[in-house]
Protein backbone atom coordinates (compact mmCIF):
# COMPACT_ATOMS: atom_id res chain seq x y z
CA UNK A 1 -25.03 36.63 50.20
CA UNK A 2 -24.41 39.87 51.79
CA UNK A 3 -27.03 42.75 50.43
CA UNK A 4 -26.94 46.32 49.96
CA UNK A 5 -30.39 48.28 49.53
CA UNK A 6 -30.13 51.03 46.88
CA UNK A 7 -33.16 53.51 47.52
CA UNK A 8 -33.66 56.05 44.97
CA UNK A 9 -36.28 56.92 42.74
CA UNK A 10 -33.86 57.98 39.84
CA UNK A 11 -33.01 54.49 37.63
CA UNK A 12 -29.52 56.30 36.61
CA UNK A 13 -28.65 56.32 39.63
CA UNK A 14 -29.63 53.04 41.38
CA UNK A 15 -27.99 51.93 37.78
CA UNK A 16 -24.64 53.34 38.47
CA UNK A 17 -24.79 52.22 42.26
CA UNK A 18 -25.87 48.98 41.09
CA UNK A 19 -22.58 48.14 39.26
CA UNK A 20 -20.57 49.85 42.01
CA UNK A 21 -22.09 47.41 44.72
CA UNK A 22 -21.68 43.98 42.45
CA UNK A 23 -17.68 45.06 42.09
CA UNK A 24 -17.28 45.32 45.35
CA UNK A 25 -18.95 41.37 45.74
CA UNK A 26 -22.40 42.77 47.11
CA UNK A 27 -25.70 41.81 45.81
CA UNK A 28 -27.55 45.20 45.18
CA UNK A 29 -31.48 45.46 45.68
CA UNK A 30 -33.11 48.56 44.33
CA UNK A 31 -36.00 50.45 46.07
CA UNK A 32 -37.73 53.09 44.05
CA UNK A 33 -39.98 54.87 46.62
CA UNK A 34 -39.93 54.79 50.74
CA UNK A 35 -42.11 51.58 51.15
CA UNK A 36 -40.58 49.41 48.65
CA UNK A 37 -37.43 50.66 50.31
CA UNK A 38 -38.77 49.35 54.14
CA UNK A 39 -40.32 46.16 52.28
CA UNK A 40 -36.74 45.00 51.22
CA UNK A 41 -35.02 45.67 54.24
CA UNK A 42 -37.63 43.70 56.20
CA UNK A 43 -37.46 40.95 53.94
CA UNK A 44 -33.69 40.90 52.74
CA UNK A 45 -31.80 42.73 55.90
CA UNK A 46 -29.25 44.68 54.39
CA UNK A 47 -26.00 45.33 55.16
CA UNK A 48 -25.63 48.77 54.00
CA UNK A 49 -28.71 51.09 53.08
CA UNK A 50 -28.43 54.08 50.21
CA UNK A 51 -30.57 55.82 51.08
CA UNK A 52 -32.38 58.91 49.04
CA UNK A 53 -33.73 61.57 51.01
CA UNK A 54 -36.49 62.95 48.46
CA UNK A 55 -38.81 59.88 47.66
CA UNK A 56 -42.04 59.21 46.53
CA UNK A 57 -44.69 57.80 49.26
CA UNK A 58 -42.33 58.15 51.96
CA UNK A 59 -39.43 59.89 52.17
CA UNK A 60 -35.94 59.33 53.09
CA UNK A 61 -35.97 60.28 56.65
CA UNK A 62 -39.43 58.40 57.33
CA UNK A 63 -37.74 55.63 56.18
CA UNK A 64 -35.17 55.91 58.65
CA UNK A 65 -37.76 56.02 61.55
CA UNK A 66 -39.10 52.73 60.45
């Protein structure tokens, strides 16, 4: 199964993503602040990361130094 991590703190919008991702035949996993976000993509490895900028805990670029 091929993974994409969804990283946002807004639920309408990892919601929306969410169904986008499963038509396309990916599993979606939704992070809703910067750690859960690195968490995931340690544990699951990702194919594709969406990736929110503004977080809570750690932010979107922090992430991306990880």
């Amino acid at each position: 199964m091929e993974y994409v991590l969804i990283a946002d703190d807004n639920q309408d919008i990892t919601d929306i993503l969410s169904s986008y991702v499963r038509k396309e035949g990916y599993e979606p996993l939704v992070a809703v602040d910067g750690n859960d976000a690195v968490e995931q993509f340690e544990k699951y490895n990702p194919s594709l990361i969406l990736l929110d900028v503004m977080m809570p805990k750690m932010d979107g670029f922090t992430v991306c130094k990880n």
